Coordinates of C-alpha atoms in Angstrom, one line a residue:
Chain A
X1 CA -65.5 60.3 -8.8
X2 CA -64.5 59.9 -12.8
X3 CA -61.5 61.8 -12.1
X4 CA -60.4 59.2 -9.6
X5 CA -57.2 57.0 -11.0
X6 CA -58.7 53.7 -12.4
X7 CA -57.0 50.4 -11.1
X8 CA -57.4 47.6 -13.4
X9 CA -57.1 44.1 -11.0
X10 CA -55.7 41.1 -12.4
X11 CA -56.1 37.4 -11.6
X12 CA -52.8 35.9 -12.6
X13 CA -53.1 32.0 -13.9
X14 CA -52.8 29.9 -10.4
X15 CA -49.7 27.8 -11.6
X16 CA -48.2 27.1 -8.5
X17 CA -51.3 25.0 -7.0
X18 CA -51.3 22.9 -10.2
X19 CA -47.8 21.9 -9.9
X20 CA -47.4 21.8 -6.6
X21 CA -48.8 17.7 -5.4
X22 CA -50.6 17.6 -1.8
X23 CA -49.6 15.2 0.6
X24 CA -47.6 12.0 0.0
X25 CA -43.9 11.3 0.2
X26 CA -41.3 14.3 -0.2
X27 CA -44.5 16.7 1.2
X28 CA -42.9 19.2 3.8
X29 CA -44.6 18.4 7.0
X30 CA -43.0 18.7 10.9
X31 CA -40.3 16.0 10.0
X32 CA -39.2 17.7 6.7
X33 CA -39.0 21.1 8.6
X34 CA -36.8 19.3 11.1
X35 CA -34.6 18.0 8.7
X36 CA -34.0 21.3 7.0
X37 CA -33.3 22.6 10.3
X38 CA -30.7 20.1 10.8
X39 CA -29.2 20.6 7.0
X40 CA -28.7 24.6 8.8
X41 CA -27.0 23.4 11.6
X42 CA -24.7 21.2 9.5
X43 CA -23.6 24.1 8.1
X44 CA -22.3 25.8 10.8
X45 CA -18.9 24.8 10.2
X46 CA -18.8 26.6 6.8
X47 CA -20.4 29.4 8.3
X48 CA -17.6 30.1 11.0
X49 CA -15.1 29.9 7.6
X50 CA -17.4 32.3 5.5
X51 CA -17.4 34.7 8.5
X52 CA -13.5 34.7 9.3
X53 CA -13.3 35.2 5.1
X54 CA -16.0 38.1 5.6
X55 CA -13.8 39.6 8.6
X56 CA -10.6 39.5 6.7
X57 CA -12.1 41.6 3.8
X58 CA -13.9 44.0 6.3
X59 CA -10.3 44.3 8.1
X60 CA -8.6 45.0 4.4
X61 CA -11.6 47.8 3.7
X62 CA -10.8 49.4 7.9
X63 CA -6.9 49.6 6.9
X64 CA -7.8 51.3 3.4
X65 CA -9.9 53.7 5.2
X66 CA -7.0 54.5 8.1
X67 CA -4.4 54.7 5.1
X68 CA -6.2 57.8 4.0
X69 CA -6.6 56.3 0.4
X70 CA -9.0 58.0 -2.1
X71 CA -11.4 55.1 -2.3
X72 CA -12.7 56.0 1.2
X73 CA -16.4 55.7 0.2
X74 CA -16.0 52.6 -1.4
X75 CA -14.3 51.2 1.9
X76 CA -17.4 52.5 3.9
X77 CA -19.4 50.9 1.2
X78 CA -17.7 47.7 1.9
X79 CA -17.9 47.5 5.4
X80 CA -21.3 48.5 5.1
X81 CA -22.4 45.7 2.8
X82 CA -20.3 42.9 4.8
X83 CA -21.6 44.2 8.1
X84 CA -25.3 43.8 6.7
X85 CA -24.4 40.5 5.5
X86 CA -23.0 39.2 8.9
X87 CA -26.2 40.7 10.4
X88 CA -28.4 38.5 8.0
X89 CA -26.0 35.4 8.2
X90 CA -25.1 34.5 12.1
X91 CA -28.8 34.3 13.6
X92 CA -29.3 31.4 11.5
X93 CA -26.6 29.5 12.6
X94 CA -27.1 30.5 16.2
X95 CA -24.4 33.2 16.6
X96 CA -27.1 35.6 17.6
X97 CA -24.3 37.8 18.2
X98 CA -22.9 38.2 15.0
X99 CA -26.4 39.7 13.8
X100 CA -26.2 41.9 16.8
X101 CA -23.1 43.4 16.0
X102 CA -23.2 43.6 12.3
X103 CA -26.6 45.1 12.4
X104 CA -25.0 47.9 14.9
X105 CA -22.2 48.5 12.8
X106 CA -24.2 48.4 9.5
X107 CA -26.5 51.1 11.1
X108 CA -23.2 53.4 12.2
X109 CA -21.5 53.3 8.9
X110 CA -24.9 53.8 6.8
X111 CA -25.0 57.0 7.9
X112 CA -21.3 58.1 7.5
X113 CA -20.3 60.6 4.6
X114 CA -16.2 60.0 5.9
X115 CA -14.7 58.5 8.8
X116 CA -12.7 60.0 10.9
X117 CA -10.5 58.6 14.0
X118 CA -13.6 58.3 16.5
X119 CA -15.7 56.8 13.5
X120 CA -12.9 54.7 12.8
X121 CA -12.2 53.7 16.3
X122 CA -16.1 52.5 16.6
X123 CA -15.7 50.6 13.6
X124 CA -12.5 48.8 14.8
X125 CA -13.9 47.9 18.1
X126 CA -17.2 46.4 16.3
X127 CA -14.8 44.3 13.8
X128 CA -12.8 43.2 17.1
X129 CA -15.7 42.0 18.9
X130 CA -17.0 39.9 16.0
X131 CA -13.5 38.5 15.6
X132 CA -13.9 37.5 19.0
X133 CA -17.0 36.0 18.8
X134 CA -16.0 33.8 15.9
X135 CA -12.8 32.7 17.4
X136 CA -14.2 31.7 20.7
X137 CA -17.3 30.3 18.7
X138 CA -19.5 32.4 21.2
X139 CA -22.9 31.4 20.2
X140 CA -26.5 32.3 21.5
X141 CA -25.8 35.7 24.0
X142 CA -22.7 34.7 24.4
X143 CA -22.9 34.5 28.1
X144 CA -21.7 36.8 30.6
X145 CA -18.6 37.7 28.2
X146 CA -21.0 38.2 25.4
X147 CA -23.3 40.7 27.7
X148 CA -19.8 42.5 28.6
X149 CA -19.1 42.8 25.0
X150 CA -22.4 44.5 24.1
X151 CA -22.5 46.8 27.2
X152 CA -18.9 48.0 26.5
X153 CA -19.7 48.7 22.6
X154 CA -23.3 50.4 23.7
X155 CA -21.2 53.0 26.0
X156 CA -18.9 53.9 22.8
X157 CA -22.1 54.6 20.7
X158 CA -23.6 56.7 23.5
X159 CA -20.4 58.4 23.7
X160 CA -19.7 59.0 20.1
X161 CA -23.3 60.0 19.4
X162 CA -22.6 62.8 22.1
X163 CA -19.9 64.2 20.5
Chain B
X1 CA -53.7 21.9 6.9
X2 CA -52.7 20.5 3.5
X3 CA -48.5 19.4 3.2
X4 CA -47.4 20.6 -0.4
X5 CA -44.2 18.6 -2.4
X6 CA -41.9 21.5 -3.9
X7 CA -40.4 19.2 -6.1
X8 CA -41.8 20.3 -9.5
X9 CA -41.7 23.9 -8.9
X10 CA -38.7 25.8 -10.4
X11 CA -37.1 28.4 -7.7
X12 CA -34.6 31.3 -8.4
X13 CA -32.4 32.2 -6.1
X14 CA -30.8 35.9 -6.4
X15 CA -28.1 37.1 -3.5
X16 CA -24.9 38.4 -4.4
X17 CA -23.5 36.8 -1.4
X18 CA -22.4 33.4 -2.2
X19 CA -22.5 32.3 1.2
X20 CA -26.5 33.0 1.5
X21 CA -27.2 31.5 -1.9
X22 CA -25.7 28.0 -0.9
X23 CA -27.7 28.5 2.6
X24 CA -30.9 29.0 0.8
X25 CA -30.4 26.4 -1.7
X26 CA -29.7 24.0 0.9
X27 CA -32.5 25.0 3.1
X28 CA -34.8 24.5 -0.4
X29 CA -33.4 21.4 -1.1
X30 CA -33.9 20.4 2.6
X31 CA -37.5 21.2 2.0
X32 CA -37.6 18.8 -1.2
X33 CA -37.0 21.4 -4.0
X34 CA -35.1 19.6 -7.0
X35 CA -35.1 22.3 -9.2
X36 CA -33.2 25.6 -8.1
X37 CA -31.0 28.1 -10.0
X38 CA -29.1 30.9 -8.9
X39 CA -28.4 34.8 -10.0
X40 CA -26.1 37.2 -8.6
X41 CA -27.8 40.8 -8.8
X42 CA -31.2 41.7 -10.2
X43 CA -29.9 42.2 -13.7
X44 CA -28.3 38.5 -13.8
X45 CA -32.1 37.5 -12.4
X46 CA -33.8 39.4 -15.3
X47 CA -31.8 37.7 -17.7
X48 CA -32.3 34.3 -16.3
X49 CA -35.8 34.5 -16.3
X50 CA -35.9 35.2 -19.7
X51 CA -34.6 31.5 -20.2
X52 CA -35.9 29.9 -16.8
X53 CA -39.5 29.7 -16.1
X54 CA -39.0 30.1 -12.5
X55 CA -42.2 29.7 -9.9
X56 CA -40.8 31.3 -7.2
X57 CA -38.4 34.0 -6.9
X58 CA -36.4 34.4 -3.4
X59 CA -34.5 37.9 -4.0
X60 CA -32.0 39.8 -1.6
X61 CA -32.4 43.4 -1.7
X62 CA -29.1 45.1 -1.1
X63 CA -27.2 44.0 -4.4
X64 CA -25.1 45.7 -6.9
X65 CA -25.2 46.6 -10.0
X66 CA -29.2 46.0 -10.0
X67 CA -30.6 45.7 -6.3
X68 CA -33.7 43.5 -5.2
X69 CA -35.8 46.7 -5.2
X70 CA -34.8 47.8 -8.6
X71 CA -35.3 44.0 -10.1
X72 CA -38.7 43.6 -8.9
X73 CA -39.9 47.0 -10.0
X74 CA -38.7 45.9 -13.7
X75 CA -40.4 42.3 -13.4
X76 CA -43.4 43.9 -12.6
X77 CA -43.8 47.1 -15.1
X78 CA -41.5 46.1 -18.1
X79 CA -43.1 45.9 -21.2
X80 CA -41.3 42.8 -22.3
X81 CA -41.0 41.1 -18.7
X82 CA -40.5 37.4 -18.9
X83 CA -42.4 36.7 -15.9
X84 CA -44.4 39.7 -14.4
X85 CA -46.6 37.9 -12.0
X86 CA -44.0 35.5 -10.6
X87 CA -44.3 35.7 -6.8
X88 CA -41.2 37.5 -5.3
X89 CA -40.5 36.7 -1.6
X90 CA -37.9 39.3 -0.5
X91 CA -35.0 38.0 2.0
X92 CA -33.4 40.9 3.6
X93 CA -31.3 42.0 6.4
X94 CA -33.5 45.1 6.1
X95 CA -35.8 44.8 9.0
X96 CA -37.3 48.6 9.6
X97 CA -40.7 49.0 8.8
X98 CA -40.4 51.6 6.2
X99 CA -38.0 49.2 4.4
X100 CA -40.8 46.6 4.5
X101 CA -43.4 48.9 3.0
X102 CA -41.0 50.3 0.7
X103 CA -40.7 46.6 -0.6
X104 CA -44.5 46.0 -0.5
X105 CA -44.9 48.9 -2.5
X106 CA -41.8 47.7 -5.3
X107 CA -44.3 44.7 -5.6
X108 CA -42.9 41.9 -3.7
X109 CA -45.3 39.0 -2.9
X110 CA -43.7 37.9 0.7
X111 CA -41.3 39.6 3.1
X112 CA -38.7 37.4 5.1
X113 CA -36.2 38.9 7.5
X114 CA -32.6 37.6 7.5
X115 CA -31.3 35.7 9.6
X116 CA -33.4 32.8 8.7
X117 CA -35.0 29.4 9.4
X118 CA -36.5 26.7 7.4
X119 CA -39.4 27.0 9.0
X120 CA -39.8 30.7 8.2
X121 CA -38.6 30.2 4.6
X122 CA -40.9 27.1 4.3
X123 CA -43.9 29.1 5.5
X124 CA -43.4 32.1 3.4
X125 CA -43.0 29.3 0.4
X126 CA -46.6 28.0 1.6
X127 CA -48.3 31.6 1.5
X128 CA -47.5 31.9 -1.9
X129 CA -49.1 28.7 -3.0
X130 CA -51.7 29.0 -0.9
X131 CA -53.0 32.1 -1.1
X132 CA -52.3 33.7 -4.6
X133 CA -52.9 37.2 -4.6
X134 CA -54.8 39.2 -7.4
X135 CA -52.4 41.8 -9.3
X136 CA -53.2 45.6 -9.4
X137 CA -52.4 47.7 -12.2
X138 CA -52.6 51.1 -11.6
X139 CA -50.8 54.6 -12.7
X140 CA -48.7 54.4 -9.5
X141 CA -48.2 50.8 -8.9
X142 CA -48.3 47.3 -10.7
X143 CA -48.0 44.4 -8.3
X144 CA -49.8 41.7 -6.2
X145 CA -52.9 43.6 -4.3
X146 CA -51.5 45.1 -1.0
X147 CA -54.9 45.0 0.8
X148 CA -53.8 41.5 2.6
X149 CA -57.3 41.8 4.6
X150 CA -60.8 42.3 2.6
X151 CA -63.1 44.3 4.9
X152 CA -66.6 44.3 3.1
X153 CA -67.7 46.8 5.8
X154 CA -65.1 49.7 4.9
X155 CA -66.5 52.5 3.1
X156 CA -63.8 54.7 3.4
X157 CA -62.1 56.4 0.3
X158 CA -58.6 54.8 1.1
X159 CA -58.3 51.1 1.3
X160 CA -54.8 50.3 1.5

């Protein structure tokens, strides 16, 4: 039809293939990938430090919420940002629980306009759980303790959603 | 399957988290990349691209003041854009389907959910090298062709 909006198709210059050599020393093969994964594993100690620093910031933001300061939206935004970062980082270093807990916390906080005592308690429980995971270096699913942790938080979340 | 040497490619890593930038930089080094620049948000990245000829941009979504989506839209649509066709791999902890669609509609080239692995990042870089996509310039969209699968037998009006 003549009145349909027209779309122009453009073929960009294929500069990448021209710049990239194929094969030979330095090409990304299975060994390179294994070494690159090992680089991430070697950064695990750094990750634990980063997470501890982020947790300190998130506790500070929570204190601001509890103190009922005027910048409550900023505190919630910071808690969202940090928990979102934790969701995105933990699993790379084997801390799957941090990714799960960061995910549930940022999903919870994202929907909040403000936080009352119940919401603050939920946030507190999540942060405490993440602090425990880092302090005890609970990798993977955290074993029995990790399962219990998630189960407990799940019950809290279910209770809050009913209220 | 061809193996690629990344040492001549210029990468720009855009993330407001210094931890994440450090992780991505280390993985890229591990994959053999030599030229890696960093930016801390979309506005910083746009400014960096005015002086740095990036071949691949690896960009977070959740950043301020300019987030990853705003950056990609600006990059693709601005009349004075320094590099409108550069492949953008969006690397984000936003993993919901509607978010993926939103990123696609902003003009990203590849999507990678955090947490990342070297294997996954390597596969996305391989994809942008091996399968360069044509660009579409339409009234409501400018960016890589969103139709991944070309079906020559399709006869309907909506091809996406």
